[in-house]
Amino acid sequence: MIKYKSKAQNITLEEFQQLENNYSIKLPQDYKNHMLKCNGINPLEDYYFLPDIWEDEINFFYILPIKYGSYIFEEGNLIGYLEDYPEMQVMIGVTRTGSLSMSLKKEEHGSIYVYYSDGEMHKLANSFTEFLEGLEICEDF
């Protein structure tokens, strides 16, 4: 299980719902539950995610808080370089080499991807929970 602390003070259900209403999106329940419990993730150790489909691991940095941080969900999804971000994807976190995105498409709602600035994108997990459960401690760092 990943060891972490919250990136920011807790948010309320109303604040979470306000985010969804402001952007006309519906975020997955497992992500919502986590964010209400712990607004973002700041890992206490170095973690990586190793997808089944390739040999290189994805070094995990953090999950953006919804509110109350120096770099929050709204900023991550509104800054200029994300203008070319894939449709129906939202940025939820950061890796060493790219960003973590979550699909809002009906057929893969909640799936987690790594997205690189050159437009390359790879699916990592079917859900936020599956992504968190797949994180491993980096012993080499």
PDB file of C-alpha atoms in Angstrom, residues 16-131:
ATOM      1  CA  PHE A  16     -15.975  18.393  -5.189  1.00  0.00           C
ATOM      2  CA  GLN A  17     -19.456  18.685  -6.680  1.00  0.00           C
ATOM      3  CA  GLN A  18     -18.781  22.336  -7.537  1.00  0.00           C
ATOM      4  CA  LEU A  19     -15.745  21.259  -9.594  1.00  0.00           C
ATOM      5  CA  GLU A  20     -17.859  18.709 -11.479  1.00  0.00           C
ATOM      6  CA  ASN A  21     -20.615  21.268 -12.057  1.00  0.00           C
ATOM      7  CA  ASN A  22     -18.224  24.029 -13.184  1.00  0.00           C
ATOM      8  CA  TYR A  23     -16.726  21.797 -15.886  1.00  0.00           C
ATOM      9  CA  SER A  24     -19.788  19.650 -16.641  1.00  0.00           C
ATOM     10  CA  ILE A  25     -17.901  16.461 -15.848  1.00  0.00           C
ATOM     11  CA  LYS A  26     -18.600  13.393 -13.747  1.00  0.00           C
ATOM     12  CA  LEU A  27     -15.517  11.946 -12.068  1.00  0.00           C
ATOM     13  CA  PRO A  28     -15.389   8.276 -10.985  1.00  0.00           C
ATOM     14  CA  GLN A  29     -16.585   7.329  -7.509  1.00  0.00           C
ATOM     15  CA  ASP A  30     -13.287   5.751  -6.392  1.00  0.00           C
ATOM     16  CA  TYR A  31     -11.393   8.933  -7.294  1.00  0.00           C
ATOM     17  CA  LYS A  32     -14.034  11.057  -5.580  1.00  0.00           C
ATOM     18  CA  ASN A  33     -13.888   8.942  -2.404  1.00  0.00           C
ATOM     19  CA  HIS A  34     -10.119   9.203  -2.278  1.00  0.00           C
ATOM     20  CA  MET A  35     -10.061  12.958  -2.871  1.00  0.00           C
ATOM     21  CA  LEU A  36     -12.635  13.549  -0.139  1.00  0.00           C
ATOM     22  CA  LYS A  37     -10.518  11.498   2.263  1.00  0.00           C
ATOM     23  CA  CYS A  38      -7.154  12.888   1.159  1.00  0.00           C
ATOM     24  CA  ASN A  39      -7.075  15.884  -1.179  1.00  0.00           C
ATOM     25  CA  GLY A  40      -4.268  14.827  -3.528  1.00  0.00           C
ATOM     26  CA  ILE A  41      -1.302  12.533  -2.937  1.00  0.00           C
ATOM     27  CA  ASN A  42       2.189  13.481  -1.916  1.00  0.00           C
ATOM     28  CA  PRO A  43       4.051  10.134  -1.651  1.00  0.00           C
ATOM     29  CA  LEU A  44       6.377   9.630   1.311  1.00  0.00           C
ATOM     30  CA  GLU A  45       8.639   7.355  -0.749  1.00  0.00           C
ATOM     31  CA  ASP A  46       9.568   7.015  -4.424  1.00  0.00           C
ATOM     32  CA  TYR A  47       7.040   4.892  -6.314  1.00  0.00           C
ATOM     33  CA  TYR A  48       6.717   3.553  -9.820  1.00  0.00           C
ATOM     34  CA  PHE A  49       4.025   1.874 -11.891  1.00  0.00           C
ATOM     35  CA  LEU A  50       5.072  -0.906 -14.261  1.00  0.00           C
ATOM     36  CA  PRO A  51       2.403  -1.618 -16.886  1.00  0.00           C
ATOM     37  CA  ASP A  52       2.075  -5.186 -18.143  1.00  0.00           C
ATOM     38  CA  ILE A  53       2.572  -4.087 -21.740  1.00  0.00           C
ATOM     39  CA  TRP A  54       6.128  -2.701 -21.649  1.00  0.00           C
ATOM     40  CA  GLU A  55       9.369  -2.912 -19.693  1.00  0.00           C
ATOM     41  CA  ASP A  56       9.906   0.696 -18.570  1.00  0.00           C
ATOM     42  CA  GLU A  57       8.356   1.829 -15.333  1.00  0.00           C
ATOM     43  CA  ILE A  58       6.491   5.113 -14.874  1.00  0.00           C
ATOM     44  CA  ASN A  59       7.966   7.075 -11.963  1.00  0.00           C
ATOM     45  CA  PHE A  60       5.061   8.530  -9.995  1.00  0.00           C
ATOM     46  CA  PHE A  61       5.401  12.041  -8.536  1.00  0.00           C
ATOM     47  CA  TYR A  62       2.009  13.145  -7.169  1.00  0.00           C
ATOM     48  CA  ILE A  63      -1.765  13.471  -7.594  1.00  0.00           C
ATOM     49  CA  LEU A  64      -3.096  17.024  -7.919  1.00  0.00           C
ATOM     50  CA  PRO A  65      -5.330  18.286  -5.119  1.00  0.00           C
ATOM     51  CA  ILE A  66      -8.796  19.488  -6.091  1.00  0.00           C
ATOM     52  CA  LYS A  67      -8.329  22.736  -4.150  1.00  0.00           C
ATOM     53  CA  TYR A  68      -6.016  24.334  -1.607  1.00  0.00           C
ATOM     54  CA  GLY A  69      -2.597  23.699  -3.086  1.00  0.00           C
ATOM     55  CA  SER A  70       0.110  25.433  -5.066  1.00  0.00           C
ATOM     56  CA  TYR A  71      -0.842  23.497  -8.241  1.00  0.00           C
ATOM     57  CA  ILE A  72      -4.423  22.208  -8.253  1.00  0.00           C
ATOM     58  CA  PHE A  73      -6.726  20.225 -10.565  1.00  0.00           C
ATOM     59  CA  GLU A  74      -8.157  23.343 -12.193  1.00  0.00           C
ATOM     60  CA  GLU A  75      -4.719  24.799 -12.994  1.00  0.00           C
ATOM     61  CA  GLY A  76      -3.517  21.463 -14.320  1.00  0.00           C
ATOM     62  CA  ASN A  77      -6.428  21.328 -16.728  1.00  0.00           C
ATOM     63  CA  LEU A  78      -6.494  24.941 -17.878  1.00  0.00           C
ATOM     64  CA  ILE A  79      -2.874  25.879 -18.591  1.00  0.00           C
ATOM     65  CA  GLY A  80      -1.774  26.494 -22.190  1.00  0.00           C
ATOM     66  CA  TYR A  81       0.166  23.338 -22.970  1.00  0.00           C
ATOM     67  CA  LEU A  82      -2.913  21.205 -22.334  1.00  0.00           C
ATOM     68  CA  GLU A  83      -4.787  22.754 -25.253  1.00  0.00           C
ATOM     69  CA  ASP A  84      -3.811  19.674 -27.260  1.00  0.00           C
ATOM     70  CA  TYR A  85      -4.775  17.282 -24.456  1.00  0.00           C
ATOM     71  CA  PRO A  86      -6.935  14.420 -25.750  1.00  0.00           C
ATOM     72  CA  GLU A  87     -10.661  15.040 -25.664  1.00  0.00           C
ATOM     73  CA  MET A  88     -12.486  13.604 -22.647  1.00  0.00           C
ATOM     74  CA  GLN A  89      -9.281  13.292 -20.611  1.00  0.00           C
ATOM     75  CA  VAL A  90      -8.414  15.287 -17.487  1.00  0.00           C
ATOM     76  CA  MET A  91      -5.013  15.688 -15.882  1.00  0.00           C
ATOM     77  CA  ILE A  92      -4.957  14.274 -12.354  1.00  0.00           C
ATOM     78  CA  GLY A  93      -1.258  13.939 -11.575  1.00  0.00           C
ATOM     79  CA  VAL A  94       2.369  14.081 -12.595  1.00  0.00           C
ATOM     80  CA  THR A  95       5.044  11.512 -13.399  1.00  0.00           C
ATOM     81  CA  ARG A  96       8.742  12.014 -13.988  1.00  0.00           C
ATOM     82  CA  THR A  97       8.237  12.214 -17.768  1.00  0.00           C
ATOM     83  CA  GLY A  98       4.613  13.186 -18.327  1.00  0.00           C
ATOM     84  CA  SER A  99       1.223  13.624 -16.761  1.00  0.00           C
ATOM     85  CA  LEU A 100      -1.356  11.210 -15.435  1.00  0.00           C
ATOM     86  CA  SER A 101      -4.718  11.550 -17.086  1.00  0.00           C
ATOM     87  CA  MET A 102      -8.118  10.056 -16.425  1.00  0.00           C
ATOM     88  CA  SER A 103     -10.581   9.159 -19.143  1.00  0.00           C
ATOM     89  CA  LEU A 104     -14.090  10.565 -18.916  1.00  0.00           C
ATOM     90  CA  LYS A 105     -15.280   8.597 -21.952  1.00  0.00           C
ATOM     91  CA  LYS A 106     -18.309   6.443 -21.206  1.00  0.00           C
ATOM     92  CA  GLU A 107     -16.721   3.179 -22.387  1.00  0.00           C
ATOM     93  CA  GLU A 108     -13.550   3.610 -20.287  1.00  0.00           C
ATOM     94  CA  HIS A 109     -14.656   6.033 -17.590  1.00  0.00           C
ATOM     95  CA  GLY A 110     -11.986   6.337 -14.904  1.00  0.00           C
ATOM     96  CA  SER A 111      -9.173   4.594 -16.803  1.00  0.00           C
ATOM     97  CA  ILE A 112      -5.749   6.035 -16.009  1.00  0.00           C
ATOM     98  CA  TYR A 113      -3.222   6.964 -18.709  1.00  0.00           C
ATOM     99  CA  VAL A 114       0.240   8.435 -18.892  1.00  0.00           C
ATOM    100  CA  TYR A 115       0.337  11.316 -21.370  1.00  0.00           C
ATOM    101  CA  TYR A 116       3.540  12.747 -22.832  1.00  0.00           C
ATOM    102  CA  SER A 117       3.963  16.245 -24.271  1.00  0.00           C
ATOM    103  CA  ASP A 118       4.585  14.787 -27.748  1.00  0.00           C
ATOM    104  CA  GLY A 119       1.031  13.395 -27.736  1.00  0.00           C
ATOM    105  CA  GLU A 120       1.984   9.803 -26.971  1.00  0.00           C
ATOM    106  CA  MET A 121      -0.423   8.193 -24.530  1.00  0.00           C
ATOM    107  CA  HIS A 122      -0.512   4.774 -22.833  1.00  0.00           C
ATOM    108  CA  LYS A 123      -3.173   3.167 -20.680  1.00  0.00           C
ATOM    109  CA  LEU A 124      -1.922   2.203 -17.221  1.00  0.00           C
ATOM    110  CA  ALA A 125      -4.973   1.006 -15.302  1.00  0.00           C
ATOM    111  CA  ASN A 126      -8.729   0.551 -15.590  1.00  0.00           C
ATOM    112  CA  SER A 127      -9.410   2.692 -12.508  1.00  0.00           C
ATOM    113  CA  PHE A 128      -7.847   5.078 -10.021  1.00  0.00           C
ATOM    114  CA  THR A 129      -7.912   2.337  -7.379  1.00  0.00           C
ATOM    115  CA  GLU A 130      -6.176  -0.122  -9.716  1.00  0.00           C
ATOM    116  CA  PHE A 131      -3.497   2.491 -10.421  1.00  0.00           C
TER     117      PHE A 131
END
